[in-house]
Short mmCIF file of N, CA and C in Angstrom, two decimals:
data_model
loop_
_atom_site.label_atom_id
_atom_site.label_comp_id
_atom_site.label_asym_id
_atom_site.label_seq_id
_atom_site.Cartn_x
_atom_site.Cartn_y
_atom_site.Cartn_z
N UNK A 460 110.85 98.44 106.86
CA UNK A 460 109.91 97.49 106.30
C UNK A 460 109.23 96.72 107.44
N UNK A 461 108.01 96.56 107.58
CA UNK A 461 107.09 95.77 108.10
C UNK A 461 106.94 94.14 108.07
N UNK A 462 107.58 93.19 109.43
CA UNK A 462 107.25 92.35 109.05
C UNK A 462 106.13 91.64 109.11
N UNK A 463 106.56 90.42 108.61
CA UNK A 463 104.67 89.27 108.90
C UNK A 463 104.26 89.22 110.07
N UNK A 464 105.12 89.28 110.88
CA UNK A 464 105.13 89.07 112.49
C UNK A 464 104.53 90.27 112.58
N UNK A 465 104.78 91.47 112.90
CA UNK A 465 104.53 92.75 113.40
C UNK A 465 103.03 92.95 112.28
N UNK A 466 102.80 92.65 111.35
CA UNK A 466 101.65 93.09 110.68
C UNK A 466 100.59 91.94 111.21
N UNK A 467 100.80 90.79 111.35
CA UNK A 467 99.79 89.74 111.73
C UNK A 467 99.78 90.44 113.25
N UNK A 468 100.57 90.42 114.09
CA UNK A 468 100.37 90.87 115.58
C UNK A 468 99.20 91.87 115.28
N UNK A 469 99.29 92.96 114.48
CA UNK A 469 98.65 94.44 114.64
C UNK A 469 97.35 93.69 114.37
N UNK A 470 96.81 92.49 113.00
CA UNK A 470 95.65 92.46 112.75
C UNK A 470 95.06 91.79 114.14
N UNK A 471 95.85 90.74 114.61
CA UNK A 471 95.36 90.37 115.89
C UNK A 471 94.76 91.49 116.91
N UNK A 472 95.60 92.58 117.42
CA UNK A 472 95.41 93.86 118.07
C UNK A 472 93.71 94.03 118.00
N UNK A 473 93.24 93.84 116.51
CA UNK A 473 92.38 94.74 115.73
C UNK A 473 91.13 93.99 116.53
N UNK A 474 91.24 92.74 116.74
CA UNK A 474 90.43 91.83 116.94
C UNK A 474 90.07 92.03 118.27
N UNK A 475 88.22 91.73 118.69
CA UNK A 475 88.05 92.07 119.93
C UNK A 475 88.12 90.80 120.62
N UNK A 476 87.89 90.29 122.08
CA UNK A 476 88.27 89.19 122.39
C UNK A 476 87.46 87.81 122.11
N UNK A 477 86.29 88.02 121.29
CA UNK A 477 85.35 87.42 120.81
C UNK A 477 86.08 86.55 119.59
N UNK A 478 86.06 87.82 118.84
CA UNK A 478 86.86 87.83 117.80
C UNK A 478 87.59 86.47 117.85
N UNK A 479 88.97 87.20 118.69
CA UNK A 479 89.90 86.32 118.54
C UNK A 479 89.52 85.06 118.90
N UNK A 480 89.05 84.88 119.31
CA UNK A 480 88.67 83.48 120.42
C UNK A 480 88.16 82.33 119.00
N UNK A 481 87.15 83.03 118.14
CA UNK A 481 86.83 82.31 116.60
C UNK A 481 88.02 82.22 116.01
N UNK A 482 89.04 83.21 116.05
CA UNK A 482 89.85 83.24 115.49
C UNK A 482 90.59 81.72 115.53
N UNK A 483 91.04 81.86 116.81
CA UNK A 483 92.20 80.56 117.53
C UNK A 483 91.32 79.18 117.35
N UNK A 484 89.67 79.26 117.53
CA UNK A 484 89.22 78.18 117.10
C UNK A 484 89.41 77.69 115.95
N UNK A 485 89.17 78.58 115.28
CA UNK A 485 89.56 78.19 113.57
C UNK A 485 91.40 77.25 113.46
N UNK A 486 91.79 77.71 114.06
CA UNK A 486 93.17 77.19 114.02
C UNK A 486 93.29 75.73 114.93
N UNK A 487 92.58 75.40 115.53
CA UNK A 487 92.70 74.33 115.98
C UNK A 487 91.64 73.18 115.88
N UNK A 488 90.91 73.79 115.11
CA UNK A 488 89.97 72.79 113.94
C UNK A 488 90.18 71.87 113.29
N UNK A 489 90.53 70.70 113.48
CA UNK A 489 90.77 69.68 111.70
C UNK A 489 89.70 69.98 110.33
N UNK A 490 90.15 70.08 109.93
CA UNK A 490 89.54 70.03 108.78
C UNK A 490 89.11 71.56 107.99
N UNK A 491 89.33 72.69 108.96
CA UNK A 491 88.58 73.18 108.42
C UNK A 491 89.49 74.65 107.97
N UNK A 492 90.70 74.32 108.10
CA UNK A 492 91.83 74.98 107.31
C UNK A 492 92.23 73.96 105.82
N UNK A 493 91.39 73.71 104.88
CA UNK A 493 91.70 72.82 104.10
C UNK A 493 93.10 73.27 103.65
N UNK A 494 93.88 71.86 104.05
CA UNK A 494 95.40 71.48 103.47
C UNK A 494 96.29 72.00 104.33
N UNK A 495 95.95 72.60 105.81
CA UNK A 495 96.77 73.02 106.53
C UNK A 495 96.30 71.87 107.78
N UNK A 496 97.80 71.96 109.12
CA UNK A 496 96.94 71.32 109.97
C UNK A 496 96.50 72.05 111.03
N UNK A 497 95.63 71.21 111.47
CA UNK A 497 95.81 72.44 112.93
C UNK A 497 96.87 72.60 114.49
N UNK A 498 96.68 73.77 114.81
CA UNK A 498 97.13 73.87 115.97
C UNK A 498 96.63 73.33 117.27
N UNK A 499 97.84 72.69 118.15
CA UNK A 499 96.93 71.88 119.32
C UNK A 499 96.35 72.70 120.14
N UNK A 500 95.23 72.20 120.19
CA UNK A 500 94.39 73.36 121.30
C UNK A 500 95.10 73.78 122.41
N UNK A 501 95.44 72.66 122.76
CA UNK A 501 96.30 73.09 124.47
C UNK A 501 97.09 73.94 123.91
N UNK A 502 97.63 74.38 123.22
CA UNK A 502 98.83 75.07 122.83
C UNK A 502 97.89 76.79 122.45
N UNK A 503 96.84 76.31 121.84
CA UNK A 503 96.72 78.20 122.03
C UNK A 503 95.66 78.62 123.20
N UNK A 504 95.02 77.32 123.81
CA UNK A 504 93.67 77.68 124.55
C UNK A 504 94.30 78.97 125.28
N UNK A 505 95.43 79.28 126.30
CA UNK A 505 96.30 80.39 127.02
C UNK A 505 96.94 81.25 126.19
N UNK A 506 97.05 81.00 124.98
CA UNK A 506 98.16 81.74 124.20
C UNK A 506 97.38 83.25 124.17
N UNK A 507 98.47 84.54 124.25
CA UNK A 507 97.86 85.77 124.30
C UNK A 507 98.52 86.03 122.34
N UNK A 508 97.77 87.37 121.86
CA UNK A 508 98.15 87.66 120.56
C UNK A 508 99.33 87.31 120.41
N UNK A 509 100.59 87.81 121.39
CA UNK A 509 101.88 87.55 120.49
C UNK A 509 102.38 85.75 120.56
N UNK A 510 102.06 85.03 121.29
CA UNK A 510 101.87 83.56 121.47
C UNK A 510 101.31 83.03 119.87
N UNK A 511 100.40 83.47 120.12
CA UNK A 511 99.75 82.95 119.01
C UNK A 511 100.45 83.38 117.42
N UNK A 512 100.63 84.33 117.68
CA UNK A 512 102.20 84.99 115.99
C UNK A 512 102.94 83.88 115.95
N UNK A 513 103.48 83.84 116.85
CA UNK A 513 104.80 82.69 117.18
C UNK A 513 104.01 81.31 116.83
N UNK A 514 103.03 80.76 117.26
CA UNK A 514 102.38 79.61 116.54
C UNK A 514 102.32 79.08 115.24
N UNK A 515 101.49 80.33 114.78
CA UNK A 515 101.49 80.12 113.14
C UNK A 515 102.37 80.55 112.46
N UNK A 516 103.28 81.14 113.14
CA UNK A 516 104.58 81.30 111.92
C UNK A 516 105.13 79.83 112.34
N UNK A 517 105.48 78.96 113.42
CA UNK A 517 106.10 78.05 113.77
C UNK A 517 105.27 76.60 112.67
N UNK A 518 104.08 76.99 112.44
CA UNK A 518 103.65 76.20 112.14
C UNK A 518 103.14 76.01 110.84
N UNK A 519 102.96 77.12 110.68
CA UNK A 519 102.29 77.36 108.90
C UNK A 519 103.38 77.81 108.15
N UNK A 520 104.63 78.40 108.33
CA UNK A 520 105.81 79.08 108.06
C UNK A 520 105.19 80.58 106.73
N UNK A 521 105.75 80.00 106.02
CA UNK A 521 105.46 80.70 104.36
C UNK A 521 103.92 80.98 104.01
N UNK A 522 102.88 79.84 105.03
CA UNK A 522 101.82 79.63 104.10
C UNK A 522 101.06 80.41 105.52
N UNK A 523 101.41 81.50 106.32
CA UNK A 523 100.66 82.09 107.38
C UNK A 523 99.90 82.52 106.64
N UNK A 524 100.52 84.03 105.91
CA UNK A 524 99.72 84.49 105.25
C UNK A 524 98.07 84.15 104.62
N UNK A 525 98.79 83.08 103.62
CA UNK A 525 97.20 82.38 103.69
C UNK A 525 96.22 81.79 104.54
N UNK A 526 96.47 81.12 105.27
CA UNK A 526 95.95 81.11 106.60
C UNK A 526 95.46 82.14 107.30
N UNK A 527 96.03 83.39 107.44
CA UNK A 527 95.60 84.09 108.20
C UNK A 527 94.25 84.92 107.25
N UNK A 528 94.00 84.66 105.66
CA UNK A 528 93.50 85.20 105.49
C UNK A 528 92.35 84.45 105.35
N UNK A 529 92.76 82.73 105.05
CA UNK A 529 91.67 81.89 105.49
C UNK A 529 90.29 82.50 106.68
N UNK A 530 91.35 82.41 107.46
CA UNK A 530 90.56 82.39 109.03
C UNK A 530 89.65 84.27 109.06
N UNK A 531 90.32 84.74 108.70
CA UNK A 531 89.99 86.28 108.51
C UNK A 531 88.23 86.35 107.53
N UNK A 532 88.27 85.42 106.63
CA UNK A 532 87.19 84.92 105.69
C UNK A 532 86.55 84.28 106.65
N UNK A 533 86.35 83.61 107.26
CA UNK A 533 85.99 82.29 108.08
C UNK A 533 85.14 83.32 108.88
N UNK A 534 85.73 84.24 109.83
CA UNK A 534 85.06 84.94 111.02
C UNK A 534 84.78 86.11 110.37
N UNK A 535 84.89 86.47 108.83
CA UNK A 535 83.61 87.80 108.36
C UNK A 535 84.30 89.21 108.90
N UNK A 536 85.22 88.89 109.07
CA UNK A 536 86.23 90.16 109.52
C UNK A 536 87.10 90.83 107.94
N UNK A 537 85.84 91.24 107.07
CA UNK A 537 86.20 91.49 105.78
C UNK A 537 87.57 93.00 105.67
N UNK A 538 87.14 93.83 106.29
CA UNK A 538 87.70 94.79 106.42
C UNK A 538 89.44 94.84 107.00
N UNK A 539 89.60 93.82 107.81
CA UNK A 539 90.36 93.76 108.59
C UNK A 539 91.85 92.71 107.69
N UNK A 540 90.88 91.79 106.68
CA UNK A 540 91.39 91.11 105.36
C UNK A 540 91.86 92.20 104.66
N UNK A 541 90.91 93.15 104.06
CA UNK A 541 91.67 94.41 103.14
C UNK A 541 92.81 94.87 103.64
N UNK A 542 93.11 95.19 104.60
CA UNK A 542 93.61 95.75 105.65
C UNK A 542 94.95 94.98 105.72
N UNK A 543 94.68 93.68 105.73
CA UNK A 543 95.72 92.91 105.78
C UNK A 543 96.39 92.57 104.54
N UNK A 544 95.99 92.27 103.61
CA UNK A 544 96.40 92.30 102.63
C UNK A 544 96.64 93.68 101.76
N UNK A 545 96.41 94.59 101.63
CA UNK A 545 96.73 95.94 101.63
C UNK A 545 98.89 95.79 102.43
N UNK A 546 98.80 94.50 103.39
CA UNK A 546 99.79 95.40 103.94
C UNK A 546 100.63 94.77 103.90
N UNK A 547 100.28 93.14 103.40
CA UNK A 547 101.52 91.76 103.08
C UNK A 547 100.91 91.34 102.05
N UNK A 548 102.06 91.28 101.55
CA UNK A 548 102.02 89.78 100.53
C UNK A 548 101.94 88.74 100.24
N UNK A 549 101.69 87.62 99.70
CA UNK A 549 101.84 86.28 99.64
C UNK A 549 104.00 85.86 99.17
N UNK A 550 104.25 85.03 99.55
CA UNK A 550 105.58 85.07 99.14
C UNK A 550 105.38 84.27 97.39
N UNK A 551 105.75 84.41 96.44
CA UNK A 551 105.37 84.00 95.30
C UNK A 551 106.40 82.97 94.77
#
């Protein structure tokens, strides 16, 4: 079985370094993860993909998932959402 960790790492993978870079912004945004908080910048400005796994599971726990699909919506990376969700679940 596949975990959240190893499936969020891979969508990260997927991402080019542009990409990610919107990505990690999104995460250290106020406001614009409504109802989540954000991550301190200093904390991912260096962070490489697997840094950053370890973040939002540390930080979002249960509610990555959503988050990750937040942010996935956010930067228009539609495919990469199917993809992801295709491959986790929400915990219910």
């Amino acid at each position: 079985m596949t975990t959240l960790t190893e499936v969020l790492l891979r969508t990260l993978e997927d991402l080019g370094a542009e990409d990610l870079k919107k990505f990690k912004w999104h995460l250290w945004q106020k406001g614009v993860l409504e109802g989540f908080p954000g991550i301190r910048k200093s904390r991912l400005e260096n962070a490489d993909r697997e840094d950053t796994v370890d973040l939002m599971v540390q930080t979002y726990c249960i509610n990555t998932i959503k988050v990750t699909k937040m942010v996935l919506v956010k930067i228009n990376q539609n495919d990469l959402l199917d993809n992801f969700t295709d491959t986790i679940s929400e915990p219910t």
